[in-house]
mmCIF file of C-alpha atoms in Angstrom:
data_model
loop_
_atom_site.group_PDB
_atom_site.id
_atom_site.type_symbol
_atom_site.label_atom_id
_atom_site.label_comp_id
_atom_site.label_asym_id
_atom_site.label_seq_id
_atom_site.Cartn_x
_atom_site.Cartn_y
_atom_site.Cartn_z
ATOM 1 C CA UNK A 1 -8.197 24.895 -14.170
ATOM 2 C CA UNK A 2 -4.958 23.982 -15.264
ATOM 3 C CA UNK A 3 -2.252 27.060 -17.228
ATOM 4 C CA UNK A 4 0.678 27.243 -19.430
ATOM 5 C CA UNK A 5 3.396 28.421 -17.054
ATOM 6 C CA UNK A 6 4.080 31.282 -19.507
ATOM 7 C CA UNK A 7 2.269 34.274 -17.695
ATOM 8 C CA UNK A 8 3.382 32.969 -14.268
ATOM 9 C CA UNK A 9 7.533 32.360 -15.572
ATOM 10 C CA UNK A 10 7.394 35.987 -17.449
ATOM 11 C CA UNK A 11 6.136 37.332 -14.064
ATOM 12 C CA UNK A 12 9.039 35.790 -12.013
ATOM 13 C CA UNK A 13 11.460 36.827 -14.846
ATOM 14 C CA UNK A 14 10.357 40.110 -14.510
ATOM 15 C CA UNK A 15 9.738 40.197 -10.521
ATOM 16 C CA UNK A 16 13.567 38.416 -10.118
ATOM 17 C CA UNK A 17 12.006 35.419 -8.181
ATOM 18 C CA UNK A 18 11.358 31.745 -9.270
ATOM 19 C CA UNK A 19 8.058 29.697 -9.479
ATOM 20 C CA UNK A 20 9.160 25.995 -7.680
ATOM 21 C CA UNK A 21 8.282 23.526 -9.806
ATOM 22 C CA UNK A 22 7.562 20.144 -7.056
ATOM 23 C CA UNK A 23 7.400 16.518 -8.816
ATOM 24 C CA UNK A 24 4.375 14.320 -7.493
ATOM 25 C CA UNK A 25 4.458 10.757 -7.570
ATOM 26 C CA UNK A 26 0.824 9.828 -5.855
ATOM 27 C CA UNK A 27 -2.312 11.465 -4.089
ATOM 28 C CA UNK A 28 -0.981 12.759 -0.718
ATOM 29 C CA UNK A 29 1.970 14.909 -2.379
ATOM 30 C CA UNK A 30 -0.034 16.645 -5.085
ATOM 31 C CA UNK A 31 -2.388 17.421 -2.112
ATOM 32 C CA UNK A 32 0.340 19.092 -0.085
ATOM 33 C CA UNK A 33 2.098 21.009 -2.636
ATOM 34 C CA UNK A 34 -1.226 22.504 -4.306
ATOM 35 C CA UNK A 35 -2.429 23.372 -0.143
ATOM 36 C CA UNK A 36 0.531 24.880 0.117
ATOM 37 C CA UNK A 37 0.632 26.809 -2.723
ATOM 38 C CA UNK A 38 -2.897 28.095 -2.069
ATOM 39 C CA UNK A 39 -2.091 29.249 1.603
ATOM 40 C CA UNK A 40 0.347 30.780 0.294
ATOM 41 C CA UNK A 41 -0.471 32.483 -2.660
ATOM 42 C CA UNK A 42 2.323 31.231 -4.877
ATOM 43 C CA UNK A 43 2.182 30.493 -8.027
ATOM 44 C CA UNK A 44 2.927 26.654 -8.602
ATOM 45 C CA UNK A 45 4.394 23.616 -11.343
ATOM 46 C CA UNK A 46 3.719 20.280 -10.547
ATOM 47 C CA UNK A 47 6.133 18.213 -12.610
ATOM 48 C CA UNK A 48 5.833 14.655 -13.566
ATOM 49 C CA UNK A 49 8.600 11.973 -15.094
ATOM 50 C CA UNK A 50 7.659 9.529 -17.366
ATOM 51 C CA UNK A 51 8.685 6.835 -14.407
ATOM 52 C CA UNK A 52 5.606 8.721 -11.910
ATOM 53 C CA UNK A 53 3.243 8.811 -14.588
ATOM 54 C CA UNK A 54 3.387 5.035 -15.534
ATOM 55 C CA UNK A 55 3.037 4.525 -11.711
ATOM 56 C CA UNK A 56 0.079 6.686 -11.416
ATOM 57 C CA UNK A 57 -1.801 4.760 -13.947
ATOM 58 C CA UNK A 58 -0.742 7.040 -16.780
ATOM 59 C CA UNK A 59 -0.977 10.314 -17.651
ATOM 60 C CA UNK A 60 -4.929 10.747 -18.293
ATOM 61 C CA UNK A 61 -5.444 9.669 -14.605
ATOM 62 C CA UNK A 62 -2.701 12.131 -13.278
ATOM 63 C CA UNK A 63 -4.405 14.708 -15.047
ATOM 64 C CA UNK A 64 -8.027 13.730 -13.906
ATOM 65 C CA UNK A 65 -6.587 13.488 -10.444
ATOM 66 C CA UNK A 66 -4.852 17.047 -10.670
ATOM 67 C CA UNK A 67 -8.201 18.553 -12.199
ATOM 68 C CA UNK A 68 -10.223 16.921 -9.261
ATOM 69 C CA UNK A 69 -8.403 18.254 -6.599
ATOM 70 C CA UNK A 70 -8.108 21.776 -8.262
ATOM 71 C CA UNK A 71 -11.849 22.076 -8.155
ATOM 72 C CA UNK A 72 -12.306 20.093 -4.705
ATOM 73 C CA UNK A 73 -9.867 22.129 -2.772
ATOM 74 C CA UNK A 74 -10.661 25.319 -4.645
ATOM 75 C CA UNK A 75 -7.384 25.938 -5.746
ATOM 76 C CA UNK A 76 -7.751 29.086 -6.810
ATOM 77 C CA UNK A 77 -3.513 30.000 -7.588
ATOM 78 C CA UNK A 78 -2.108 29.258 -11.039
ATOM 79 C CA UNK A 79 -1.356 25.321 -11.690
ATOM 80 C CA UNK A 80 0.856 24.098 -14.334
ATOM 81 C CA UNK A 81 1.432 20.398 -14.785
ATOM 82 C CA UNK A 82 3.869 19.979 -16.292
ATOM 83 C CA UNK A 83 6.160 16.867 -17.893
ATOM 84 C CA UNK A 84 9.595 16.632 -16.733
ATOM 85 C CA UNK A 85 12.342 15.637 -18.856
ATOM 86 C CA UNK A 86 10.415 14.188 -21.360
ATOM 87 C CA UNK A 87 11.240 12.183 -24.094
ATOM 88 C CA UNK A 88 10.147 13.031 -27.226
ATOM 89 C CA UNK A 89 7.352 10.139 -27.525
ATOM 90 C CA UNK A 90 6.705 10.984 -23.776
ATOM 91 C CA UNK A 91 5.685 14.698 -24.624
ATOM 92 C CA UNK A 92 3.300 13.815 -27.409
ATOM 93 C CA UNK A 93 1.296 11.603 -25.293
ATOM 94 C CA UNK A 94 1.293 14.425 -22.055
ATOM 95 C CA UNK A 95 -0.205 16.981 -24.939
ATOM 96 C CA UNK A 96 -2.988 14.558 -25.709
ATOM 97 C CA UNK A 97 -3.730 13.397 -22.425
ATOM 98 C CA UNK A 98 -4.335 17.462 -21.513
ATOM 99 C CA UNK A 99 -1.432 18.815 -19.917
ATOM 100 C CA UNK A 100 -0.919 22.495 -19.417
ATOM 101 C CA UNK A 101 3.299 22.373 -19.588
ATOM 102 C CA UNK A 102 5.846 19.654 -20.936
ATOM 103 C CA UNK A 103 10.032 19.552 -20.998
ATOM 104 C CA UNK A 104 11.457 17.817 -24.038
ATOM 105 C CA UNK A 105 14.768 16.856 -23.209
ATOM 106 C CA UNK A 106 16.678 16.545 -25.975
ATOM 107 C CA UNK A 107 19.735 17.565 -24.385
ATOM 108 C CA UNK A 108 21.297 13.654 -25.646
ATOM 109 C CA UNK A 109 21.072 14.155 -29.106
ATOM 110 C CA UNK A 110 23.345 16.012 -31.564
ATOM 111 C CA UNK A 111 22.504 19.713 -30.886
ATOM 112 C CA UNK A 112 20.773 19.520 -34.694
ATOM 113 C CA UNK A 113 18.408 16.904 -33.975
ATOM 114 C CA UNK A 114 17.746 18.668 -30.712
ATOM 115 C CA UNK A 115 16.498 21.688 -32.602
ATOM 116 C CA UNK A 116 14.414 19.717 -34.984
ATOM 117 C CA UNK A 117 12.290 17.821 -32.394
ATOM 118 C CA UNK A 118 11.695 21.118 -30.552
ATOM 119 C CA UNK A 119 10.958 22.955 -33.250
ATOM 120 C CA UNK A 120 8.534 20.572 -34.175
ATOM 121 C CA UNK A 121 6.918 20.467 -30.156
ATOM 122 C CA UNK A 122 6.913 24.100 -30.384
ATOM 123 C CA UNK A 123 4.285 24.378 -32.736
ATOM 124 C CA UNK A 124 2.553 22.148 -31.332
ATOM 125 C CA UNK A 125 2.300 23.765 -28.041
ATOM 126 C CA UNK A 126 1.787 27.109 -29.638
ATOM 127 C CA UNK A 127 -1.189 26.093 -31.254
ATOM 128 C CA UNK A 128 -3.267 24.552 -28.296
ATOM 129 C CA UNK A 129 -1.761 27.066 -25.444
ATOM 130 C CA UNK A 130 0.624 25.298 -23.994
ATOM 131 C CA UNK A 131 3.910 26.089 -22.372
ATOM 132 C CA UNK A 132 7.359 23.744 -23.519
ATOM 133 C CA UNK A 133 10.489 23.767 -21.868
ATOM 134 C CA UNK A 134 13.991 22.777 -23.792
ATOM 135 C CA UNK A 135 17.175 21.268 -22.419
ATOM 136 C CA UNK A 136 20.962 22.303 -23.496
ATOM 137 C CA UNK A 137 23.587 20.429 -21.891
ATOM 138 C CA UNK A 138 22.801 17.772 -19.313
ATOM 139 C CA UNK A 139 22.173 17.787 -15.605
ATOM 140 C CA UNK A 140 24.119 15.545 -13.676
ATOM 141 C CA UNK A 141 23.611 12.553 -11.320
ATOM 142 C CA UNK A 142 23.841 9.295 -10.125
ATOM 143 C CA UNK A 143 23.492 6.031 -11.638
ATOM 144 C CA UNK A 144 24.864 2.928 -10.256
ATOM 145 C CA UNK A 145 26.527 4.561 -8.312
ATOM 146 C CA UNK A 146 28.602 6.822 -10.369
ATOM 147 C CA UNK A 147 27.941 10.710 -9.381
ATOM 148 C CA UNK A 148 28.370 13.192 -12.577
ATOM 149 C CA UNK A 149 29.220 16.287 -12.117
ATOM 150 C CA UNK A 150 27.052 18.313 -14.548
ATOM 151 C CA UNK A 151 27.693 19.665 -17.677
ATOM 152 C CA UNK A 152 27.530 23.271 -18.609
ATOM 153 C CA UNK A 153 25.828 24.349 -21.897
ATOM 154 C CA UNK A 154 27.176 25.770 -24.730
ATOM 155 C CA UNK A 155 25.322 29.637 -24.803
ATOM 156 C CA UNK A 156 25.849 29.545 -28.315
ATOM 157 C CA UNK A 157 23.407 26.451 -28.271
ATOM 158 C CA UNK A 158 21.265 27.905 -25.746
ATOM 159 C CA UNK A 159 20.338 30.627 -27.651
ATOM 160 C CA UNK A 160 19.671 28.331 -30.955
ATOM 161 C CA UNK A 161 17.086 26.658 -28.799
ATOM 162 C CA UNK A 162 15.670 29.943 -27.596
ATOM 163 C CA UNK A 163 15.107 31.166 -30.709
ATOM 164 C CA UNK A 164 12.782 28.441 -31.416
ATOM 165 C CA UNK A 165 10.213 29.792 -29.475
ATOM 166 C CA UNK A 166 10.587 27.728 -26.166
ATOM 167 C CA UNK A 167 9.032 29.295 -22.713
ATOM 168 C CA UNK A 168 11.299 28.672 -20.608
ATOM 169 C CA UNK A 169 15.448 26.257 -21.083
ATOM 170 C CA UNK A 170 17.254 24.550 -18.781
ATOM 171 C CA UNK A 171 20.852 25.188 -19.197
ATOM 172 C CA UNK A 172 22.878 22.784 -17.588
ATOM 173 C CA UNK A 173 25.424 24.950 -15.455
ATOM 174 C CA UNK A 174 26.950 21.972 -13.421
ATOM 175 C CA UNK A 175 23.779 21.397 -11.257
ATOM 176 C CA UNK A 176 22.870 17.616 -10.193
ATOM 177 C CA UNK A 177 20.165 15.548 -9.846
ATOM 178 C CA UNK A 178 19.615 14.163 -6.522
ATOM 179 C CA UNK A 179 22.517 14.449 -3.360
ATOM 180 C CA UNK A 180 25.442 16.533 -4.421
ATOM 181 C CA UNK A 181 28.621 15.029 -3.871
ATOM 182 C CA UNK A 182 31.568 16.653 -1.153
ATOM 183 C CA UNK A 183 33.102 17.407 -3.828
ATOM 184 C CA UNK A 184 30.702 19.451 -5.949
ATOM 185 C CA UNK A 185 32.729 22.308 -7.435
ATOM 186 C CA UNK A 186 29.057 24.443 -7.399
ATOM 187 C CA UNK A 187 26.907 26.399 -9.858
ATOM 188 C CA UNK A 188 29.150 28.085 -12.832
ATOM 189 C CA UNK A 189 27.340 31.596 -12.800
ATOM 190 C CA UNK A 190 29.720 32.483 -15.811
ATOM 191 C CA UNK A 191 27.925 29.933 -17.690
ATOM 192 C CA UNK A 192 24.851 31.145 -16.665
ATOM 193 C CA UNK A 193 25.294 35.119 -17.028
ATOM 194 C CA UNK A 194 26.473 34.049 -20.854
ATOM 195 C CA UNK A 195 23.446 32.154 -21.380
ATOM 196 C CA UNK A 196 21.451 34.982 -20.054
ATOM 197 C CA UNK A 197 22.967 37.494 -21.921
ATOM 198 C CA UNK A 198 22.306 35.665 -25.118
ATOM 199 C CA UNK A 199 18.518 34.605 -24.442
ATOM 200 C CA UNK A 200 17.559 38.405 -23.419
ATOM 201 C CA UNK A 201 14.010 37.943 -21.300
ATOM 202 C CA UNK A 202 14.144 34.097 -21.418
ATOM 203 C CA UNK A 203 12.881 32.713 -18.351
ATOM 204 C CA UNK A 204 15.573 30.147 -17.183
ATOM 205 C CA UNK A 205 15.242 26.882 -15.156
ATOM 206 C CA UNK A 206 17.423 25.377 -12.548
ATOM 207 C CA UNK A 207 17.429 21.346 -12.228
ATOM 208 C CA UNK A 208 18.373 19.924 -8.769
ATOM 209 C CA UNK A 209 17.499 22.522 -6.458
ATOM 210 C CA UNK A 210 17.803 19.931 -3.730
ATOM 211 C CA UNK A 211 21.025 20.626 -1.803
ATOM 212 C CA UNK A 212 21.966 23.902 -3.767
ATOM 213 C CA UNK A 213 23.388 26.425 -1.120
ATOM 214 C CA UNK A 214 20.765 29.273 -1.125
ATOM 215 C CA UNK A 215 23.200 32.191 -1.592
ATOM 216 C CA UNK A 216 23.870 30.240 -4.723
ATOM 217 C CA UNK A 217 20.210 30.084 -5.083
ATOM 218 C CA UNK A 218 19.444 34.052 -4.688
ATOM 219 C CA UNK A 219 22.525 34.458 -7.576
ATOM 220 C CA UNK A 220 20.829 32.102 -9.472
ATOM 221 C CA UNK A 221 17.691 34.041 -9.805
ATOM 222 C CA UNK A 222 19.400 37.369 -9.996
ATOM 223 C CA UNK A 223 21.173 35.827 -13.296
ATOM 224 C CA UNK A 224 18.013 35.230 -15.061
ATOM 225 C CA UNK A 225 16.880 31.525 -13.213
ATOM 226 C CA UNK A 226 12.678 31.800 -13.018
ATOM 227 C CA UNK A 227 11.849 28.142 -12.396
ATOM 228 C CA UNK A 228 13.264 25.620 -9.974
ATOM 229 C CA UNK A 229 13.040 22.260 -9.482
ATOM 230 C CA UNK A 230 13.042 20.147 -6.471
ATOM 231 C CA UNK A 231 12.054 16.614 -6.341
ATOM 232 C CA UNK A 232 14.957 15.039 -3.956
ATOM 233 C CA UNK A 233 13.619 16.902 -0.991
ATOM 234 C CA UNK A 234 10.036 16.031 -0.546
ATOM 235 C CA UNK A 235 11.207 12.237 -1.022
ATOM 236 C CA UNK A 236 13.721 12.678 1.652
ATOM 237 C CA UNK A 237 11.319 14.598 3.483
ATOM 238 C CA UNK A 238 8.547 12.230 2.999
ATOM 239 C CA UNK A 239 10.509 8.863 3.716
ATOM 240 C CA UNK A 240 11.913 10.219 7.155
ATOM 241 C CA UNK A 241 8.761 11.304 8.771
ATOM 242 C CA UNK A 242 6.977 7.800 7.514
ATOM 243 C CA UNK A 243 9.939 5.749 8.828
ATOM 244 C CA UNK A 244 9.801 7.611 12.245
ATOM 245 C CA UNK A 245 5.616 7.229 12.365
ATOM 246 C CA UNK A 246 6.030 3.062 11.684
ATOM 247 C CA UNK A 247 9.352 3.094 14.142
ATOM 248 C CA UNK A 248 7.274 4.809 17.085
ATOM 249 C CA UNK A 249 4.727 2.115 16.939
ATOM 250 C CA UNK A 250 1.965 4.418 16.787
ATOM 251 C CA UNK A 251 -1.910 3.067 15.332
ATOM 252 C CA UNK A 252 -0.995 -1.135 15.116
ATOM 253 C CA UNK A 253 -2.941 -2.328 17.836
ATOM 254 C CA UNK A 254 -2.599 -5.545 15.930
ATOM 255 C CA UNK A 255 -4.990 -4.752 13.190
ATOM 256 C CA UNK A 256 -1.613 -2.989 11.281
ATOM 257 C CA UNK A 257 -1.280 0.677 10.110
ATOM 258 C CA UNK A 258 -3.968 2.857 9.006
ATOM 259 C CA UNK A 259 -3.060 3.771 5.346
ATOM 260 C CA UNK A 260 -4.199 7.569 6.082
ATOM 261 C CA UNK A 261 -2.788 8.127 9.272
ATOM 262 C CA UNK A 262 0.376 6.708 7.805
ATOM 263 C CA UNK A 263 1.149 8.819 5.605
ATOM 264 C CA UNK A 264 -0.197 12.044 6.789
ATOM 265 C CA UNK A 265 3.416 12.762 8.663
ATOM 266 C CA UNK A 266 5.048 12.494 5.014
ATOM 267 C CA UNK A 267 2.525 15.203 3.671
ATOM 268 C CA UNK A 268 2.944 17.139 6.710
ATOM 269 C CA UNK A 269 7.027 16.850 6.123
ATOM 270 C CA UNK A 270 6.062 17.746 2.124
ATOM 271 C CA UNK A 271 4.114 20.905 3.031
ATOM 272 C CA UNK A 272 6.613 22.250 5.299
ATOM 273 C CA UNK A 273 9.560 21.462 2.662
ATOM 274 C CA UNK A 274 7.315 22.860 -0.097
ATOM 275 C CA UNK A 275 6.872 26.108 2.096
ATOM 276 C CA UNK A 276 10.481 26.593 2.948
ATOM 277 C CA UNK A 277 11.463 26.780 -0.800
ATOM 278 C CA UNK A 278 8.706 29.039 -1.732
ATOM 279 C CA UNK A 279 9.687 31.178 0.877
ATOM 280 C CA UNK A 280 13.099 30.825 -0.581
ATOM 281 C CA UNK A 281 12.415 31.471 -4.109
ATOM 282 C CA UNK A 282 10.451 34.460 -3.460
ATOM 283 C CA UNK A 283 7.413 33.343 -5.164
ATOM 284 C CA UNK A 284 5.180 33.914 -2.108
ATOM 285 C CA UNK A 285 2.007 35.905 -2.477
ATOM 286 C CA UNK A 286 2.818 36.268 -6.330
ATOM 287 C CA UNK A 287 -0.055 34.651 -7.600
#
């Protein structure tokens, strides 16, 4: 059955590794991750944006889908799912439609509205068991081309937000969503070592672990960093081993592609990503 992420996050906090957090956007890549968390042993958060749920028929089927395949594959490691950078509306409707872990992001609005709406989704989480995760200062990325560079929090802020009773906050601390640009001036570990300082046994979350260095990754755990999320990867991941499965030819014989042999190379290339950052993160044999 699906969990908060709270037992599992105080766990890493405490153990100075990080549970990976892997968004799925259909069947084959929730299969992969949750295989691979099982042979493993690790510990596991399967995120969803607003964008995959719509496309998965909303969030009721993703979590009747999720459910399924815990009990099917006899999952038997901890499973959050969890909503990623949620909007406000979005996390009321992934509480009623039963899942274990949502992220309000609230990291757009004045820093006193931020607080309000979380300290209203905190109760709310409280009272049914569930785990929340907060936003100060927002991650970067690209839009239209445009890359941002990330924006680091305020710990002053961070700590207001922590004090609300959150699980786990993401402090922005100039990480990106998606590629990282040349340019990227990397993680500011001053930022995070003040925001860790100030939120005490917080379990902290790291956006955009796609393309992070993984010195800076170790560092980022040693400061405090218990969840990390990688999204970027798999897609990459998935999209190159599908292109080079239709580009070989293999399984037309004029009657086209068989829609299970095609994409079993992408959940191959998703299991073997997943592995290598579980591996990385530490969180192996931890659950």
């Amino acid at each position: 059955m699906l969990v908060s992420a709270k037992e599992m996050l105080t766990k890493a906090k405490a153990g100075k590794y990080a549970v990976g957090q892997f968004n799925i956007n259909n069947l084959e890549w929730t299969k992969s991750i949750l295989l691979t968390a099982e042979e493993l042993k690790s510990p596991v958060i399967l995120g969803v944006s607003e964008g995959a749920g719509k496309y998965m028929c909303g969030y009721k089927t993703v979590v009747g889908m999720v459910n399924g395949m815990l009990e099917e594959l006899g999952i038997t490691v901890p499973v959050a799912l969890h909503l990623d950078h949620g909007s406000y509306e979005g996390a009321k409707a992934c509480i009623e439609a039963g899942f274990s872990s949502i992220m309000f992001d609230g990291s757009h609005y004045p820093i006193e509205e931020n607080v309000a709406k979380t300290k209203e989704l905190v109760a709310i989480c409280e009272e049914k068991g569930m785990s929340i995760e907060a936003e100060v200062g927002s991650i970067g990325g690209e839009e239209d081309g445009v890359v941002g560079a990330g924006e680091c929090a305020d710990p002053e802020e961070c700590k207001m937000i922590a004090d609300l009773g959150v699980t786990m906050l993401a402090a922005g601390i100039g990480n990106i969503h998606g590629k990282y640009p040349e340019n990227w001036a990397g993680l500011s570990f001053e930022t995070l070592d003040a925001v860790q300082k100030l939120t005490g046994d917080m379990p902290l979350v790291l956006h955009g672990g796609t393309g992070i260095p993984e010195d800076m990754i170790k560092k980022a755990i040693s400061l405090g960093v218990s969840k990390i999320n990688v999204n970027t990867e798999c897609q990459l991941s998935f999209a190159d081993a599908t292109r080079k499965y239709i580009e070989a030819g293999k399984d037309q014989e004029g009657k086209g592609f068989d829609p299970r042999k095609l994409l079993a190379p992408g959940a191959d290339a998703i299991k073997a990503t997943v592995k290598e950052k579980m591996e990385l993160f530490g969180s192996v044999g931890k659950a």
